[in-house]
CSV table of C-alpha atoms and ligand atoms in Angstrom, one decimal:
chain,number,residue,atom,x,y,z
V,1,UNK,CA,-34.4,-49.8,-10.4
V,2,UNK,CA,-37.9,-48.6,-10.5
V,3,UNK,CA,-39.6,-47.0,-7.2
V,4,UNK,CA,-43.6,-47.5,-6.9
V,5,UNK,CA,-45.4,-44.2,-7.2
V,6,UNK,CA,-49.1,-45.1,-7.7
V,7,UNK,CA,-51.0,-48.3,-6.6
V,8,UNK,CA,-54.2,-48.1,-8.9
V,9,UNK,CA,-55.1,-51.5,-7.3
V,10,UNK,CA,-56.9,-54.9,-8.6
V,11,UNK,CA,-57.4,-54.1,-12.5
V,12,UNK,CA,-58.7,-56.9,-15.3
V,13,UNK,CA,-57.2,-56.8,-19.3
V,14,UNK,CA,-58.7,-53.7,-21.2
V,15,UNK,CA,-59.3,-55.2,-24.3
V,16,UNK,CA,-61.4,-58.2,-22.3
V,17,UNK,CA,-64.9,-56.9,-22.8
V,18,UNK,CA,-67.0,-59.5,-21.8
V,19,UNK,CA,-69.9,-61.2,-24.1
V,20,UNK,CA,-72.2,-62.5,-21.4
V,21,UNK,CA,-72.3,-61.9,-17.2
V,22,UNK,CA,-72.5,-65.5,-15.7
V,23,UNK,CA,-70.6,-67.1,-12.5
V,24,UNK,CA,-68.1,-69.1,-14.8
V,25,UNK,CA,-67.7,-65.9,-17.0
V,26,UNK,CA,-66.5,-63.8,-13.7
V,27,UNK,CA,-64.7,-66.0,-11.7
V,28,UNK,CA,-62.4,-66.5,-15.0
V,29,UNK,CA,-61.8,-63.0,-15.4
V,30,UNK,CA,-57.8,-62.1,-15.1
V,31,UNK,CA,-57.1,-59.4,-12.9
V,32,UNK,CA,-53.6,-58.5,-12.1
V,33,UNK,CA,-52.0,-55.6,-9.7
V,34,UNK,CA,-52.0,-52.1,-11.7
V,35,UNK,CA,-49.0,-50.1,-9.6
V,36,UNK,CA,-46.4,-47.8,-11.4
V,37,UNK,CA,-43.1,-47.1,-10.9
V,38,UNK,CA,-40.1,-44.3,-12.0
V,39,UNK,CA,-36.8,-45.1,-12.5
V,40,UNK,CA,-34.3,-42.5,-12.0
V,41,UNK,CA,-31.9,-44.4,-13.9
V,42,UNK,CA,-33.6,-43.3,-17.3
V,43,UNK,CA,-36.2,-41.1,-15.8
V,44,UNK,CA,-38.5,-43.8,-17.2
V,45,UNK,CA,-42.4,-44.4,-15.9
V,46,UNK,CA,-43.0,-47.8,-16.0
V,47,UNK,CA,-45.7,-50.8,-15.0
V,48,UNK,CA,-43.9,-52.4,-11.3
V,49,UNK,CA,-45.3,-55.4,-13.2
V,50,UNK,CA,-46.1,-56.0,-17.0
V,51,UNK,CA,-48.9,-58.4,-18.5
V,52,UNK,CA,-48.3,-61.0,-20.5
V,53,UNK,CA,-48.3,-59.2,-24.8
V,54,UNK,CA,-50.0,-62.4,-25.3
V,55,UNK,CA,-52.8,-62.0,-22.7
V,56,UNK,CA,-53.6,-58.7,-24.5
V,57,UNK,CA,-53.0,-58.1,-28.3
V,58,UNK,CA,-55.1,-61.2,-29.1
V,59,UNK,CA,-57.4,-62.2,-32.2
V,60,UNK,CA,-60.3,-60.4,-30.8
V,61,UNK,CA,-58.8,-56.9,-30.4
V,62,UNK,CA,-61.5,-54.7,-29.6
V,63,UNK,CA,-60.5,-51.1,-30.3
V,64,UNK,CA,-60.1,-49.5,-33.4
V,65,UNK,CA,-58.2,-47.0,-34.5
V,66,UNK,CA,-60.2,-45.0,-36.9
V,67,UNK,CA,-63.3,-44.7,-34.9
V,68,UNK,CA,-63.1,-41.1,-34.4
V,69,UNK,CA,-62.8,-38.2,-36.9
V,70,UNK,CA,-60.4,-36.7,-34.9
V,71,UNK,CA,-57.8,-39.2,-35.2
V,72,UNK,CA,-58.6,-40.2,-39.2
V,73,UNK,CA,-57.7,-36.7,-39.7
V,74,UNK,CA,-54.7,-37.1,-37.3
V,75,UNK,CA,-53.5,-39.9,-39.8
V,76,UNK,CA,-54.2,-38.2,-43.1
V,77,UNK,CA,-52.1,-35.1,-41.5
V,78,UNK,CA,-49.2,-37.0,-40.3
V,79,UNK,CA,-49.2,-39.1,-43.1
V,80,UNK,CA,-48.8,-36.1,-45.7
V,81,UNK,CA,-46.2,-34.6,-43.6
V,82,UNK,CA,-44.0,-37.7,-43.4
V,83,UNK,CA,-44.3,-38.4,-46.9
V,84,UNK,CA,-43.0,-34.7,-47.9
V,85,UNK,CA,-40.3,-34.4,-45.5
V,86,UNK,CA,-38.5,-37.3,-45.9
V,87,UNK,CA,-39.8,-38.9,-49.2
V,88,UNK,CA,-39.8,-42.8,-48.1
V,89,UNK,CA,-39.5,-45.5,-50.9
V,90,UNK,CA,-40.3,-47.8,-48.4
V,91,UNK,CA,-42.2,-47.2,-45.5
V,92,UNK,CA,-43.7,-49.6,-42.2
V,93,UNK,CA,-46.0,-49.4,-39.3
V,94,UNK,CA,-45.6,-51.3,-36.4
V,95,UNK,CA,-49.1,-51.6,-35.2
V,96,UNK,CA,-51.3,-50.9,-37.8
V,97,UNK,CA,-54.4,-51.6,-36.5
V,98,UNK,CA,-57.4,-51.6,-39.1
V,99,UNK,CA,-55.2,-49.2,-41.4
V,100,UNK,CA,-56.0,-45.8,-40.5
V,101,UNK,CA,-52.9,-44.5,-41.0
V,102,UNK,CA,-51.5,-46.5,-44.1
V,103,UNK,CA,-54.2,-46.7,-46.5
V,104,UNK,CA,-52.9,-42.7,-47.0
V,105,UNK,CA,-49.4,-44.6,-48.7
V,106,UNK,CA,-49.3,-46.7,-52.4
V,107,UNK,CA,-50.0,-50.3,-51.8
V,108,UNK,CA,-46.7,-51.4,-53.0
V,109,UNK,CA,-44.5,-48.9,-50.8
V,110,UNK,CA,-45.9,-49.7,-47.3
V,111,UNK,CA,-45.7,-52.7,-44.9
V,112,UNK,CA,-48.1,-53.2,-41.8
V,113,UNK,CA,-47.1,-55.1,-38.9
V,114,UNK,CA,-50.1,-56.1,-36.4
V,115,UNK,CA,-50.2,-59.2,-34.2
V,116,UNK,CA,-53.7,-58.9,-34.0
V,117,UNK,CA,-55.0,-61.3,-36.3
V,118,UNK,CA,-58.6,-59.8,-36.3
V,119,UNK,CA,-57.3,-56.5,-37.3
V,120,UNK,CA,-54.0,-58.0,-39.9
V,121,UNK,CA,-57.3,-59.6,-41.7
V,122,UNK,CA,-58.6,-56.0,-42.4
V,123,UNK,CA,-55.3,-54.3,-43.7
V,124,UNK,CA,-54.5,-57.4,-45.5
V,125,UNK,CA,-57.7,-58.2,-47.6
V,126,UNK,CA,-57.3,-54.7,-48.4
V,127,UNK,CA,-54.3,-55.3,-50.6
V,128,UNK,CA,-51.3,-54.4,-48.0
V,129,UNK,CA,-48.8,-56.5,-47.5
V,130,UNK,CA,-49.2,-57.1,-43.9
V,131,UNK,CA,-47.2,-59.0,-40.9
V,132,UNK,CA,-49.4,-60.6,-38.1
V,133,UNK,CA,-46.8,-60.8,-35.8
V,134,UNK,CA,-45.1,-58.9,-32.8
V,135,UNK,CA,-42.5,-56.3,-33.6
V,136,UNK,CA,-38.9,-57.4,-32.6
V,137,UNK,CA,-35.3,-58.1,-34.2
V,138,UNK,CA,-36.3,-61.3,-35.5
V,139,UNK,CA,-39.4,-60.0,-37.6
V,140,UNK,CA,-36.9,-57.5,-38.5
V,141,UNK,CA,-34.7,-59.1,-40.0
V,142,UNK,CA,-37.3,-61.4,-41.8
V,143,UNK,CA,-38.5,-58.5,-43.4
V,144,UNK,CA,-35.5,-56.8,-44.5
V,145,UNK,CA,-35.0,-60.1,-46.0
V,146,UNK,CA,-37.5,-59.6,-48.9
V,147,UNK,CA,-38.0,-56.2,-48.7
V,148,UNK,CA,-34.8,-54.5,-48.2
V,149,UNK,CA,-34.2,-51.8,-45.8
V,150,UNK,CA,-37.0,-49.0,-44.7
V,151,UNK,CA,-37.0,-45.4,-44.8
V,152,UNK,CA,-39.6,-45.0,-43.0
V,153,UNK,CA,-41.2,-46.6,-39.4
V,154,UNK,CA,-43.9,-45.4,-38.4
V,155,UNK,CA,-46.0,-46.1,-34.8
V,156,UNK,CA,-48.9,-44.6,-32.8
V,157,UNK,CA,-49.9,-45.6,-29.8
V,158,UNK,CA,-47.9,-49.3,-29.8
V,159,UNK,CA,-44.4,-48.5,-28.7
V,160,UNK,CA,-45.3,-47.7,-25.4
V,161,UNK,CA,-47.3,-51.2,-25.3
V,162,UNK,CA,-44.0,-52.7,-25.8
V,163,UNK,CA,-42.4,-53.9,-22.2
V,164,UNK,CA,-39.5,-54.6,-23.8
V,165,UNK,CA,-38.0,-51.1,-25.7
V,166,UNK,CA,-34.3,-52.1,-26.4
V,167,UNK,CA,-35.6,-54.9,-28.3
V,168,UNK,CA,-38.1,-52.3,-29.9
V,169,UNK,CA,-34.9,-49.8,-31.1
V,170,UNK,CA,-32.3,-53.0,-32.0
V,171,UNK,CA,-35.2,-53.8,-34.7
V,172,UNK,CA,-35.9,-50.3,-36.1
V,173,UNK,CA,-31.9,-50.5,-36.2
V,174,UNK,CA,-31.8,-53.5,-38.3
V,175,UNK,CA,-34.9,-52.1,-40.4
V,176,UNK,CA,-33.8,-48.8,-41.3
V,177,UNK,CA,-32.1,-47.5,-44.1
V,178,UNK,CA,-28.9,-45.4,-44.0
V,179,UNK,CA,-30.9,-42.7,-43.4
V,180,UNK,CA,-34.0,-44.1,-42.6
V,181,UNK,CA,-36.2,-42.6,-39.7
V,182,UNK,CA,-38.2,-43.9,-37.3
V,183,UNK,CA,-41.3,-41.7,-36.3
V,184,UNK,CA,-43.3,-43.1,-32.9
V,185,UNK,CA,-46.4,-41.2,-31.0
V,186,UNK,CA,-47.5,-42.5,-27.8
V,187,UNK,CA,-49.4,-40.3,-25.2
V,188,UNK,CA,-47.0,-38.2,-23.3
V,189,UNK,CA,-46.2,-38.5,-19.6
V,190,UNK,CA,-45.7,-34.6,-19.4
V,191,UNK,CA,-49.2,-34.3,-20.1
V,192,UNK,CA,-50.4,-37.1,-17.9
V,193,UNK,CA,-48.7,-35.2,-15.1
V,194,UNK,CA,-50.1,-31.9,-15.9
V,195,UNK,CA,-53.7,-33.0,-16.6
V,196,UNK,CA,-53.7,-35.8,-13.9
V,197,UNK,CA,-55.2,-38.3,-16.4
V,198,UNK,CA,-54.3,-41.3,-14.5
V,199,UNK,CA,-56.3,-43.4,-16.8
V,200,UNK,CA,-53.7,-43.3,-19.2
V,201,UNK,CA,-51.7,-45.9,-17.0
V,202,UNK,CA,-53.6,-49.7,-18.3
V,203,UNK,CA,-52.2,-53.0,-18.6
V,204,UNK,CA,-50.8,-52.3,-22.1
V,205,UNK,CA,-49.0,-48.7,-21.7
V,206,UNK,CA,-46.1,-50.6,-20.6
V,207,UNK,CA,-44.3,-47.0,-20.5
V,208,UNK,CA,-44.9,-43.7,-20.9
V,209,UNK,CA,-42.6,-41.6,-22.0
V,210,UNK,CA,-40.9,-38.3,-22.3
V,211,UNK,CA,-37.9,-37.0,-23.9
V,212,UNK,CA,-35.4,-37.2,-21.2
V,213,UNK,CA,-36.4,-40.8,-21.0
V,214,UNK,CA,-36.3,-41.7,-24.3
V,215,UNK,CA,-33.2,-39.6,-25.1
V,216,UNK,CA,-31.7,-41.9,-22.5
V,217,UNK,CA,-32.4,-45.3,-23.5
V,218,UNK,CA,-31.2,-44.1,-26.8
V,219,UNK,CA,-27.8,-43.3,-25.5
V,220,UNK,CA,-26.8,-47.0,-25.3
V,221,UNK,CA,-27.8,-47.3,-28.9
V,222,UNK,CA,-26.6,-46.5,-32.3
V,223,UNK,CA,-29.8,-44.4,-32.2
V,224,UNK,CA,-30.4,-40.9,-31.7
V,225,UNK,CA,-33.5,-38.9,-31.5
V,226,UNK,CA,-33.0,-35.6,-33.7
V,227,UNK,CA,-36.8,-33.6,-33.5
V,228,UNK,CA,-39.7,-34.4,-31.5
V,229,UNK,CA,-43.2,-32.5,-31.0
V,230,UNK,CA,-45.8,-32.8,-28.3
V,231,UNK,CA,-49.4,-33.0,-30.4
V,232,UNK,CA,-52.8,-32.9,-29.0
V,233,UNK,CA,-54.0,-36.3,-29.8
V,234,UNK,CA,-55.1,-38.7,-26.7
V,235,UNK,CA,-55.2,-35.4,-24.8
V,236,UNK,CA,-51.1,-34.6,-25.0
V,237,UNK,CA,-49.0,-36.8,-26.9
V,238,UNK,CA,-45.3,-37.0,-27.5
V,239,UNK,CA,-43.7,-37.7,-31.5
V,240,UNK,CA,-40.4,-38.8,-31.8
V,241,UNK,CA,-38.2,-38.9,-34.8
V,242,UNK,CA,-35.3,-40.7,-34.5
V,243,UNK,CA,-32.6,-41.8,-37.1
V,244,UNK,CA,-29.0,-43.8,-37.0
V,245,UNK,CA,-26.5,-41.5,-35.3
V,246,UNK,CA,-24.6,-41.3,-38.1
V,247,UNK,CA,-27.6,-40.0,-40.6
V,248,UNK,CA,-27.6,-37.0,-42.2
V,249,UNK,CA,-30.3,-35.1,-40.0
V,250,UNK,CA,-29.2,-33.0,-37.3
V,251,UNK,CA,-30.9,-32.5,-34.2
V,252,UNK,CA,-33.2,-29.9,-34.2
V,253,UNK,CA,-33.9,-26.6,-31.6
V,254,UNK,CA,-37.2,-28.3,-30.2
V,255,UNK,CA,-35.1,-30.8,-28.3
V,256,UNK,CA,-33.6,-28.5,-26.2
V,257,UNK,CA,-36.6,-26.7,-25.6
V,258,UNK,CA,-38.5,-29.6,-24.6
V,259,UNK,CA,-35.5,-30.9,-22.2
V,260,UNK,CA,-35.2,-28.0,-20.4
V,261,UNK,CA,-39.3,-27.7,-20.2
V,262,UNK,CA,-39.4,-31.5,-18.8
V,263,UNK,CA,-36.5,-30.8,-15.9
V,264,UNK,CA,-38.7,-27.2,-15.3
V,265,UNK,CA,-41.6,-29.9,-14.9
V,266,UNK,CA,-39.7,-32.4,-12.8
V,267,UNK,CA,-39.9,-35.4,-15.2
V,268,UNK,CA,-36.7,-36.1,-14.0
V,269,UNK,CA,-37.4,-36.4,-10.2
V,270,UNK,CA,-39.2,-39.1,-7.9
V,271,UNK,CA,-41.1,-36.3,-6.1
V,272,UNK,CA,-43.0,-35.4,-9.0
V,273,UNK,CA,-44.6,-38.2,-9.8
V,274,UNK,CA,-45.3,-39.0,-5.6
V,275,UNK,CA,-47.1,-35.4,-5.6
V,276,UNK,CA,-49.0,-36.6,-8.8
V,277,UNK,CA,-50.3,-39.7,-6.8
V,278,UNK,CA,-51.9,-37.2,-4.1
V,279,UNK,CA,-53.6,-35.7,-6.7
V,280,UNK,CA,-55.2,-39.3,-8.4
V,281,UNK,CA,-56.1,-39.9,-4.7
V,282,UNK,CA,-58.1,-36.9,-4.3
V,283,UNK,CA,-59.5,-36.9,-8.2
V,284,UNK,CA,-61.0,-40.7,-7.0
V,285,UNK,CA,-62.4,-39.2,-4.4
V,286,UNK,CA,-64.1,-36.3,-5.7
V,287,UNK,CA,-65.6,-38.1,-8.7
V,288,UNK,CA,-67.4,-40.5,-6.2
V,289,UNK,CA,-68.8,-37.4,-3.9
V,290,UNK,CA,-70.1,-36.3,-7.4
V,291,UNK,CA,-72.0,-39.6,-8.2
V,292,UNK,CA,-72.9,-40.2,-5.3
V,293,UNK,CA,-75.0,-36.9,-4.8
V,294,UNK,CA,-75.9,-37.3,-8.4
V,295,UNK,CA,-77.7,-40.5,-7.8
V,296,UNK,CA,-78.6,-39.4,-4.3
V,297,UNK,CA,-81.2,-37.1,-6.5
V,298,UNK,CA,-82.2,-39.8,-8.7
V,299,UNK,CA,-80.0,-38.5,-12.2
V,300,UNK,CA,-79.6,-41.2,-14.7
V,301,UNK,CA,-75.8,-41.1,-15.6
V,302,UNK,CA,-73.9,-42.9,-18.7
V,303,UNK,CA,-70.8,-43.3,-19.4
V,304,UNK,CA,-69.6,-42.1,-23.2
V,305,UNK,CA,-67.1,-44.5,-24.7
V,306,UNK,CA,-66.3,-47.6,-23.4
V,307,UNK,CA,-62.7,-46.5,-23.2
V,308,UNK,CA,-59.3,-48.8,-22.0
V,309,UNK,CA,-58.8,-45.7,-20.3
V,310,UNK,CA,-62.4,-46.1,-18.3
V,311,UNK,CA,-61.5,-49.3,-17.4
V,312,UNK,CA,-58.6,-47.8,-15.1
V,313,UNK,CA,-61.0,-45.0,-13.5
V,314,UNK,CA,-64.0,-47.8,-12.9
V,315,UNK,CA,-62.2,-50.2,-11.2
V,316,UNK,CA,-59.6,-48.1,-8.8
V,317,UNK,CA,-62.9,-45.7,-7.8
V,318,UNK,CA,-65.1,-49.2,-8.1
V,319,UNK,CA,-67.5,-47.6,-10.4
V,320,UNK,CA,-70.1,-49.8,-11.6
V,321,UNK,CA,-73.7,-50.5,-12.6
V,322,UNK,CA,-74.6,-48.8,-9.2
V,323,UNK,CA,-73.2,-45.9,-10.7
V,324,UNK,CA,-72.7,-46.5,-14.4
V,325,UNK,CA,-76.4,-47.8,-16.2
V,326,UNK,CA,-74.5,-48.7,-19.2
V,327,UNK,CA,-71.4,-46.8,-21.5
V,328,UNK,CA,-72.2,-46.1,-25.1
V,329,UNK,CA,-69.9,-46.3,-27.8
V,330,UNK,CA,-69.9,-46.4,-31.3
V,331,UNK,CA,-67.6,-49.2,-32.4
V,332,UNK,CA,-69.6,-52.2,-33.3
V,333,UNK,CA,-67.8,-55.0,-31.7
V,334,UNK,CA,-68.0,-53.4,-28.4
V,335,UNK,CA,-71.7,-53.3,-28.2
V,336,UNK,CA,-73.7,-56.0,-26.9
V,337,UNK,CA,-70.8,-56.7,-24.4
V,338,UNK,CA,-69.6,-55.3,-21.1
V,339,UNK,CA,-67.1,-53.6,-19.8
V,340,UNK,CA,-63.8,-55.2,-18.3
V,341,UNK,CA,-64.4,-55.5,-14.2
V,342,UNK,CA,-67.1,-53.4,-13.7
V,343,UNK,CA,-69.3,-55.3,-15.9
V,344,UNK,CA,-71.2,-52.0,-17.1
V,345,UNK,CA,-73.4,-53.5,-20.2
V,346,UNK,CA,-72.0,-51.1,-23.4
V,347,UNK,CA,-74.6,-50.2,-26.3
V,348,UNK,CA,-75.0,-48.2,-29.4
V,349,UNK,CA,-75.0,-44.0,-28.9
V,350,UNK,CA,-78.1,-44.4,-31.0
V,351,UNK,CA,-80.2,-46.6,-28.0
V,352,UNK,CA,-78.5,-45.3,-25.6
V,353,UNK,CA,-78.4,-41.4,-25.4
V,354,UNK,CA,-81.8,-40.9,-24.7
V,355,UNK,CA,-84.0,-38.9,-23.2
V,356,UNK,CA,-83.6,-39.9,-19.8
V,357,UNK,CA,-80.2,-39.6,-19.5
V,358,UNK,CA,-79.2,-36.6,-17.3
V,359,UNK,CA,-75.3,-37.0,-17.1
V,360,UNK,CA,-72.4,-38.6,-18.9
V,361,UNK,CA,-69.2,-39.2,-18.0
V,362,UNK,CA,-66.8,-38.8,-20.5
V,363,UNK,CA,-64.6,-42.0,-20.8
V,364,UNK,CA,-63.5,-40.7,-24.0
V,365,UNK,CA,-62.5,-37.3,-22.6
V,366,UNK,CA,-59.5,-36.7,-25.4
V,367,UNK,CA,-62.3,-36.4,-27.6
V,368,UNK,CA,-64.1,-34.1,-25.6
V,369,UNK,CA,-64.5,-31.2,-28.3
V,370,UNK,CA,-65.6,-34.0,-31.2
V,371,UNK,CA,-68.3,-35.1,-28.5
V,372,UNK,CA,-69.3,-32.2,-27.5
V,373,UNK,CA,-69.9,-30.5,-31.2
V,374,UNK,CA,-71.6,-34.3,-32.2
V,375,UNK,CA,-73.8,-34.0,-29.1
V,376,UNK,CA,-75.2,-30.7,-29.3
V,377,UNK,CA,-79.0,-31.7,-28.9
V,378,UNK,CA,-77.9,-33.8,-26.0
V,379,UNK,CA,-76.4,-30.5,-24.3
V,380,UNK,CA,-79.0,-28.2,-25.8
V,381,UNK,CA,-81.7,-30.4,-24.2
V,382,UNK,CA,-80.0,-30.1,-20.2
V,383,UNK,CA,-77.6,-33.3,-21.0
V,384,UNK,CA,-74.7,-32.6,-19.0
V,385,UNK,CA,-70.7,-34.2,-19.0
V,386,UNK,CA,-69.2,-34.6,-16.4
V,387,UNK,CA,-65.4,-35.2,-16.4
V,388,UNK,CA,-62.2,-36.0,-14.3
V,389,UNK,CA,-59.1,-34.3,-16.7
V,390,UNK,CA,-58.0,-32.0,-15.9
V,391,UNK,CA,-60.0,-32.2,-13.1
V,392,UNK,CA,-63.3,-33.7,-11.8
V,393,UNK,CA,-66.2,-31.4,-12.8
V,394,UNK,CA,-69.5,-31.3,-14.6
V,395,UNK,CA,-69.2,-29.6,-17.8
T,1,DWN,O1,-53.3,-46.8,-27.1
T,1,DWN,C1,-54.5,-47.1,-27.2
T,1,DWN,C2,-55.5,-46.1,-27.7
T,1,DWN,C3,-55.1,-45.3,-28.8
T,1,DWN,O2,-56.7,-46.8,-28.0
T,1,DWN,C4,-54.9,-48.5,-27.0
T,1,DWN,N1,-54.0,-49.1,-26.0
T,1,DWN,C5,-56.4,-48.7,-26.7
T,1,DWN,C6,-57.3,-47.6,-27.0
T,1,DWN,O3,-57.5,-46.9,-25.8
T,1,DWN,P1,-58.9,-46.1,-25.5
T,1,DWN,O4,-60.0,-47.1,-25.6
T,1,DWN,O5,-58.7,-45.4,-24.2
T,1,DWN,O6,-58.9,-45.1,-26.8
T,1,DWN,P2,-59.8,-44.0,-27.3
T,1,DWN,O7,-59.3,-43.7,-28.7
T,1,DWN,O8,-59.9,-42.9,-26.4
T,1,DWN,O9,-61.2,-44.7,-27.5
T,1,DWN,C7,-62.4,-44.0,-27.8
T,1,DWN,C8,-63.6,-44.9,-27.7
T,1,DWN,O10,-64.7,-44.0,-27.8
T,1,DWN,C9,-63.7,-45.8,-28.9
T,1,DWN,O11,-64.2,-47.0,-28.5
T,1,DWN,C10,-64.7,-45.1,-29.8
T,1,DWN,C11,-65.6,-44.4,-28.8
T,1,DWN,N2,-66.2,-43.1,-29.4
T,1,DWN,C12,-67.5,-43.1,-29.5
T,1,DWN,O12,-68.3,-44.0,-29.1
T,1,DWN,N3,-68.1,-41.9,-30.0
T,1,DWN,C13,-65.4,-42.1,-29.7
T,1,DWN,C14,-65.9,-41.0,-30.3
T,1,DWN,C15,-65.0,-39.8,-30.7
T,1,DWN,C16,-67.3,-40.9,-30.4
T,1,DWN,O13,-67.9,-39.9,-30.9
């Protein structure tokens, strides 16, 4: 049973940027009750209530996943290391988004699997043999079907989007080979904790995780995970690797570290996570005392990155155009629109970070380094950040 922690309040679909601000526009906008909760069953973090996969991963899926050095690198990295430790024949990802992380594999020994028919198109007019459809026992099996078994799964940033995570495991189970692995990265709740980056928690991180959790769910499986690592990407992330229980790998010495680091952090206790939700509390209400003194003096602020994860910190502090003028970003599809909520109108980097602009906020603060070295004339000049992880400050 899950216990509420957090009440982020009235949120709207991340991925819904809107094209145009009208009456009919708005009053159609789906909001839905953003609250999480921790179950001391499994030591899982949870959504109280999940939205609809449908509602979400739709043909007009707006983020993509190479859009910042950072994580194309990431990929290639990842990629290489997979590939030399366990030497797949056959490999998958389960949410491949526009291909980042596959296009580093042979055409004929790789499989993507993307509901998102918008982003499917691009992996599959590039040649890869590609599934537009949700990942679950029965796409499993279809696959295995007329491709045999997998040695390798691969998934970043889409198993925590998956409410439900038995059905997630049971088709890896079916998928993999004898001693097949199956590799998942999804931004870790250790780090959340420690960095109070409550803005990781959006309509489609349906969990997020840590090892004691995971290790858990597993046990009712014929799963088992055997390493893991906590990586910088998305500002702390946690990589499973997980194989049958009867493979050849043997679990290795980071697992016990990282157990006995999560129960010294109290990932496996209630109060943690209540003491947490003090701190979001007082972050939201720091970050307005800084806007509002900012605009008290007439400072033009931005917002840099129209992030899923700005979407969270706009509408539970109710930033908005009286705050906000607009967010930049960089992917094309974004610009033109506005953000989901808030309504903040998004445009290029190129328009926007002018001149005039005295502050931005940093929606894309796991990037914070690539910004920062990218936007050296923008600092250089008196352009100043200001950020809420790991707390709310101007940089
Ligand atoms: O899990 C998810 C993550 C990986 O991606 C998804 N559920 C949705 C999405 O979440 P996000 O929007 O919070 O992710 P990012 O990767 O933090 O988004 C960064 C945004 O900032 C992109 O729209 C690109 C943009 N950007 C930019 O305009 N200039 C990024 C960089 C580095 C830049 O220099």
């Amino acid at each position: 049973m899950k216990k509420i922690f957090l009440n982020l309040g009235k949120q709207p679909i991340t991925n819904s940027f809107l094209n145009k601000i009208d009456k009919k526009t708005t009053k159609n906008e789906f909001f839905y009750n953003l609250s999480i909760g921790f179950d001391k069953k499994n030591f899982l973090v949870s959504l109280m209530n999940y939205v609809n996969p449908k509602k979400m991963f739709n043909d007009k899926y707006a983020h993509r996943a190479s859009s910042s050095k950072t994580m194309r690198k990431s990929f290639k990295v990842i990629a290489s290391k997979l590939k030399k430790r366990f030497k797949p024949k056959k490999s998958l990802e389960i949410g491949s988004n526009d291909g980042v992380f596959i296009k580093n594999f042979d055409k004929r020994e790789v499989i993507a699997v993307e509901p998102c028919k918008n982003l499917a198109k691009i992996t599959k007019s590039a040649g890869f043999k590609t599934y537009s459809e949700f990942w679950n026992k029965r796409l499993a099996k279809k696959i295995v079907k007329s491709n045999n078994k997998i040695d390798l799964i691969y998934s970043a940033n889409t198993i925590s989007h998956i409410p439900d995570f038995k059905e997630v495991f049971d088709a890896a189970s079916i998928g993999l080979s004898k001693n097949g692995v199956f590799v998942f990265e999804d931004p870790y709740i250790g780090s959340v904790i420690k960095n109070n980056s409550y803005d990781q928690f959006y309509d489609e991180h349906a969990h997020l995780f840590s090892l004691l959790s995971v290790s858990k769910i597993l046990s009712n499986t014929n799963l088992k995970v055997f390493d893991v690592e906590i990586i910088k990407t998305h500002g702390g992330s946690i990589r499973f690797y997980i194989c049958r229980r009867n493979s050849k790998f043997k679990k290795t010495k980071n697992m016990k570290f990282l157990i006995s680091k999560e129960i010294r952090q109290g990932l496996n206790k209630f109060i943690t996570f209540k003491k947490f939700s003090n701190r979001v509390k007082k972050s939201k209400k720091k970050l307005i005392h800084i806007l509002k003194k900012l605009k008290k003096n007439n400072k033009k602020i931005i917002s840099y990155g129209a992030t899923y994860k700005s979407t969270t910190v706009f509408n539970y502090c109710n930033i908005g155009t009286n705050f906000i003028d607009y967010v930049i970003d960089t992917t094309s599809n974004k610009q033109g629109k506005f953000t989901p909520g808030k309504h903040i109108p998004i445009i290029s980097p190129k328009v926007g970070l002018n001149d005039a602009v005295d502050y931005a906020f940093l929606g894309a603060w796991n990037f914070k380094k690539e910004i920062q070295l990218k936007e050296n004339f923008f600092l250089k000049r008196g352009g100043k950040f200001i950020t809420h992880v790991p707390n709310v400050r101007i940089i």
